[in-house]
């Protein structure tokens, strides 16, 4: 969250003002008060796929998926934080705390989300196939029985479509094609494959327009949450 530091202001007035807006005073001393605003906003877990011992797929030039997902996930999370959302990251570097075991790796990511009592879990990945075999585009794995997450996936795809960088491969039902971080997660979850690292056009776009991809993903998430909130008010 963005931190606001305020100096030389009436403490009583400030507390009344903050309580009126649902903010919490986390710390203060004689000189300053630090506030983390918008504590009532949703908590979103951003999961950068792979990491540490697990490099993921590899581009022709040697670029590893784990590095791409970390860049996109970090940028997406920053945009959500700037908008006031609480963001929790499964990793913020290539140093991971979990064992070199795939199942324990994936379960550790879920545990982070559940410990945070998150509202949403968004996992960022990069797809792969045989090099330049024609496979390209973005797709999302989601539980088709979870209407809210299906709508969020569609919202993200709508934003990615505006970039016109690759084809929309659609949504994949995890009831038919299970993925651990979605199928075994108590937090509403989806896994987005942003592009194909093995397609030259996809890869070049990602290298040169990573910020655009992050912005589209963040916009899709926020638009979906806002639409859900509006529907609850009707």
Coordinates of C-alpha atoms in Angstrom, one line a residue:
X1 CA 0.0 0.0 0.0
X2 CA 1.1 3.6 -0.5
X3 CA 2.3 5.2 2.8
X4 CA 1.3 8.7 3.7
X5 CA 3.5 10.6 6.2
X6 CA 2.0 13.6 7.8
X7 CA 3.9 16.1 10.0
X8 CA 2.8 18.8 12.5
X9 CA -1.0 18.2 12.5
X10 CA -3.5 18.0 15.3
X11 CA -3.5 14.3 16.4
X12 CA -7.1 14.4 17.6
X13 CA -8.4 15.9 14.3
X14 CA -6.3 13.4 12.2
X15 CA -7.6 10.3 14.1
X16 CA -11.2 11.4 13.7
X17 CA -10.6 12.1 10.0
X18 CA -8.9 8.8 9.4
X19 CA -11.6 6.8 11.3
X20 CA -14.2 8.4 9.2
X21 CA -12.5 6.9 6.1
X22 CA -11.8 3.5 7.6
X23 CA -8.1 3.9 7.7
X24 CA -5.9 2.6 10.5
X25 CA -3.2 4.5 12.4
X26 CA -0.4 1.9 12.5
X27 CA 2.4 4.0 14.2
X28 CA 3.0 7.4 15.6
X29 CA 5.4 9.2 17.8
X30 CA 5.9 12.8 18.8
X31 CA 7.2 13.8 15.4
X32 CA 5.2 11.9 12.8
X33 CA 2.3 9.7 12.0
X34 CA 2.4 7.0 9.4
X35 CA -0.8 5.8 7.8
X36 CA -1.6 3.0 5.4
X37 CA -4.7 4.0 3.7
X38 CA -7.6 2.0 2.2
X39 CA -7.4 -0.9 4.6
X40 CA -10.8 -2.0 3.6
X41 CA -9.8 -2.7 0.0
X42 CA -9.5 -6.3 -1.3
X43 CA -6.4 -8.3 -0.8
X44 CA -4.9 -9.7 -4.1
X45 CA -2.2 -12.3 -4.2
X46 CA 0.1 -11.9 -7.2
X47 CA 2.0 -15.1 -7.9
X48 CA 5.0 -14.9 -10.2
X49 CA 5.2 -18.4 -11.7
X50 CA 8.3 -20.6 -11.1
X51 CA 11.4 -19.2 -9.4
X52 CA 14.5 -20.4 -7.7
X53 CA 15.3 -23.9 -8.7
X54 CA 12.4 -24.0 -11.2
X55 CA 13.3 -21.8 -14.2
X56 CA 10.1 -22.6 -16.2
X57 CA 10.4 -22.5 -20.0
X58 CA 13.3 -21.0 -21.8
X59 CA 13.4 -18.6 -24.8
X60 CA 15.8 -19.1 -27.7
X61 CA 18.0 -16.4 -26.4
X62 CA 18.2 -18.1 -23.0
X63 CA 15.7 -15.9 -21.2
X64 CA 13.9 -17.9 -18.5
X65 CA 10.2 -17.8 -17.7
X66 CA 10.8 -17.2 -14.0
X67 CA 12.4 -13.9 -14.7
X68 CA 9.6 -12.7 -17.1
X69 CA 6.9 -13.7 -14.7
X70 CA 8.6 -11.9 -11.8
X71 CA 8.9 -8.7 -13.9
X72 CA 5.2 -8.8 -15.0
X73 CA 3.9 -9.8 -11.6
X74 CA 5.9 -7.1 -9.8
X75 CA 4.7 -4.3 -12.2
X76 CA 1.1 -5.5 -12.0
X77 CA 1.2 -5.6 -8.2
X78 CA 2.7 -2.1 -8.1
X79 CA -0.2 -0.8 -10.2
X80 CA -2.7 -2.4 -8.0
X81 CA -1.0 -1.0 -4.9
X82 CA -1.1 2.5 -6.5
X83 CA -4.8 2.1 -6.9
X84 CA -5.2 1.3 -3.2
X85 CA -5.4 -2.5 -3.2
X86 CA -3.7 -4.7 -0.7
X87 CA -1.2 -6.8 -2.6
X88 CA 0.6 -9.9 -1.4
X89 CA 3.4 -11.4 -3.5
X90 CA 4.3 -15.1 -3.4
X91 CA 7.9 -14.0 -4.3
X92 CA 9.6 -10.7 -4.9
X93 CA 12.9 -12.1 -6.1
X94 CA 14.5 -15.3 -7.3
X95 CA 15.2 -16.4 -3.8
X96 CA 12.3 -18.7 -2.7
X97 CA 11.6 -20.1 0.8
X98 CA 10.0 -23.4 -0.2
X99 CA 11.8 -26.8 -0.9
X100 CA 12.9 -27.9 -4.3
X101 CA 9.8 -30.0 -4.6
X102 CA 7.1 -29.1 -7.1
X103 CA 4.1 -30.0 -5.0
X104 CA 5.5 -28.3 -1.9
X105 CA 6.4 -25.3 -4.0
X106 CA 2.9 -24.9 -5.3
X107 CA 1.3 -25.6 -1.9
X108 CA 3.6 -23.0 -0.3
X109 CA 2.2 -20.4 -2.7
X110 CA -1.4 -21.4 -1.8
X111 CA -0.5 -21.2 1.9
X112 CA 0.7 -17.6 1.5
X113 CA -2.7 -16.6 0.0
X114 CA -4.6 -18.5 2.7
X115 CA -2.5 -17.0 5.5
X116 CA -3.2 -13.5 4.1
X117 CA -7.0 -14.3 3.9
X118 CA -6.8 -13.0 0.4
X119 CA -9.8 -12.3 -1.8
X120 CA -8.1 -13.2 -5.1
X121 CA -5.1 -15.2 -6.3
X122 CA -3.6 -14.3 -9.7
X123 CA -0.8 -16.5 -11.0
X124 CA 1.3 -15.2 -13.9
X125 CA 2.9 -17.6 -16.3
X126 CA 4.4 -17.8 -19.8
X127 CA 3.4 -20.5 -22.2
X128 CA 5.6 -22.6 -24.4
X129 CA 5.5 -25.0 -27.3
X130 CA 7.8 -26.1 -30.1
X131 CA 9.7 -23.0 -31.3
X132 CA 7.7 -21.1 -33.9
X133 CA 5.2 -23.9 -34.5
X134 CA 2.4 -21.3 -34.8
X135 CA 1.3 -21.5 -31.1
X136 CA 0.9 -18.0 -29.8
X137 CA -1.4 -15.9 -27.7
X138 CA -2.8 -15.7 -24.1
X139 CA -5.1 -18.0 -22.2
X140 CA -6.4 -18.4 -18.7
X141 CA -7.0 -21.4 -16.5
X142 CA -10.0 -20.9 -14.2
X143 CA -12.7 -22.9 -12.5
X144 CA -15.8 -22.5 -14.7
X145 CA -18.0 -23.0 -11.7
X146 CA -16.6 -19.8 -10.1
X147 CA -18.6 -17.1 -12.0
X148 CA -16.7 -14.2 -10.4
X149 CA -13.3 -15.6 -11.4
X150 CA -14.5 -16.4 -14.9
X151 CA -15.7 -12.8 -15.2
X152 CA -12.3 -11.6 -14.0
X153 CA -10.5 -13.8 -16.5
X154 CA -12.7 -12.4 -19.3
X155 CA -12.1 -8.9 -18.1
X156 CA -8.3 -9.4 -18.2
X157 CA -8.6 -10.9 -21.7
X158 CA -10.7 -7.9 -22.9
X159 CA -7.8 -5.6 -21.8
X160 CA -5.2 -7.8 -23.4
X161 CA -7.2 -7.8 -26.6
X162 CA -6.9 -4.0 -26.8
X163 CA -3.2 -4.4 -27.1
X164 CA -3.7 -6.4 -30.3
X165 CA -0.4 -8.3 -29.8
X166 CA -1.6 -11.9 -30.0
X167 CA -4.6 -14.1 -30.4
X168 CA -7.0 -14.7 -27.5
X169 CA -6.9 -18.5 -26.9
X170 CA -9.8 -18.3 -24.5
X171 CA -10.4 -19.8 -21.1
X172 CA -9.6 -23.3 -19.9
X173 CA -11.8 -25.1 -17.3
X174 CA -9.6 -26.4 -14.5
X175 CA -12.3 -29.0 -13.8
X176 CA -11.2 -30.6 -17.0
X177 CA -7.6 -29.6 -17.0
X178 CA -6.6 -29.2 -13.3
X179 CA -3.8 -26.9 -12.2
X180 CA -2.7 -27.2 -8.6
X181 CA -2.7 -23.5 -7.6
X182 CA -6.3 -23.1 -8.9
X183 CA -7.8 -26.5 -8.2
X184 CA -6.4 -26.9 -4.7
X185 CA -6.8 -23.3 -3.6
X186 CA -9.5 -22.1 -1.1
X187 CA -8.9 -18.6 -2.4
X188 CA -10.7 -17.7 -5.7
X189 CA -7.9 -18.2 -8.3
X190 CA -6.9 -18.1 -11.9
X191 CA -3.7 -18.7 -13.8
X192 CA -2.9 -16.5 -16.8
X193 CA -0.5 -17.6 -19.6
X194 CA 0.5 -14.2 -20.9
X195 CA 2.1 -15.3 -24.1
X196 CA 4.3 -18.0 -25.7
X197 CA 8.0 -17.7 -25.0
X198 CA 8.5 -19.9 -28.0
X199 CA 6.8 -17.6 -30.5
X200 CA 9.1 -14.9 -31.9
X201 CA 6.3 -12.2 -32.2
X202 CA 4.9 -12.9 -28.7
X203 CA 8.3 -12.9 -27.1
X204 CA 9.5 -9.7 -28.9
X205 CA 6.3 -7.9 -27.8
X206 CA 6.8 -9.0 -24.3
X207 CA 10.4 -7.8 -24.2
X208 CA 9.4 -4.3 -25.6
X209 CA 6.0 -3.8 -24.0
X210 CA 6.1 -5.5 -20.6
X211 CA 4.6 -2.4 -18.9
X212 CA 1.7 -2.5 -21.3
X213 CA 1.0 -6.1 -20.5
X214 CA 1.1 -5.4 -16.7
X215 CA -1.2 -2.4 -17.1
X216 CA -3.7 -4.5 -19.1
X217 CA -3.7 -7.2 -16.5
X218 CA -4.1 -4.7 -13.6
X219 CA -6.9 -3.0 -15.5
X220 CA -8.7 -6.2 -16.1
X221 CA -8.5 -7.2 -12.4
X222 CA -9.7 -3.8 -11.2
X223 CA -12.5 -3.5 -13.7
X224 CA -13.8 -6.9 -12.7
X225 CA -13.7 -6.1 -9.0
X226 CA -15.5 -2.8 -9.6
X227 CA -18.2 -4.5 -11.6
X228 CA -18.7 -7.1 -8.9
X229 CA -19.0 -4.4 -6.3
X230 CA -21.6 -2.5 -8.4
X231 CA -23.6 -5.7 -8.9
X232 CA -23.8 -6.2 -5.2
X233 CA -25.2 -2.8 -4.6
X234 CA -28.0 -3.2 -7.1

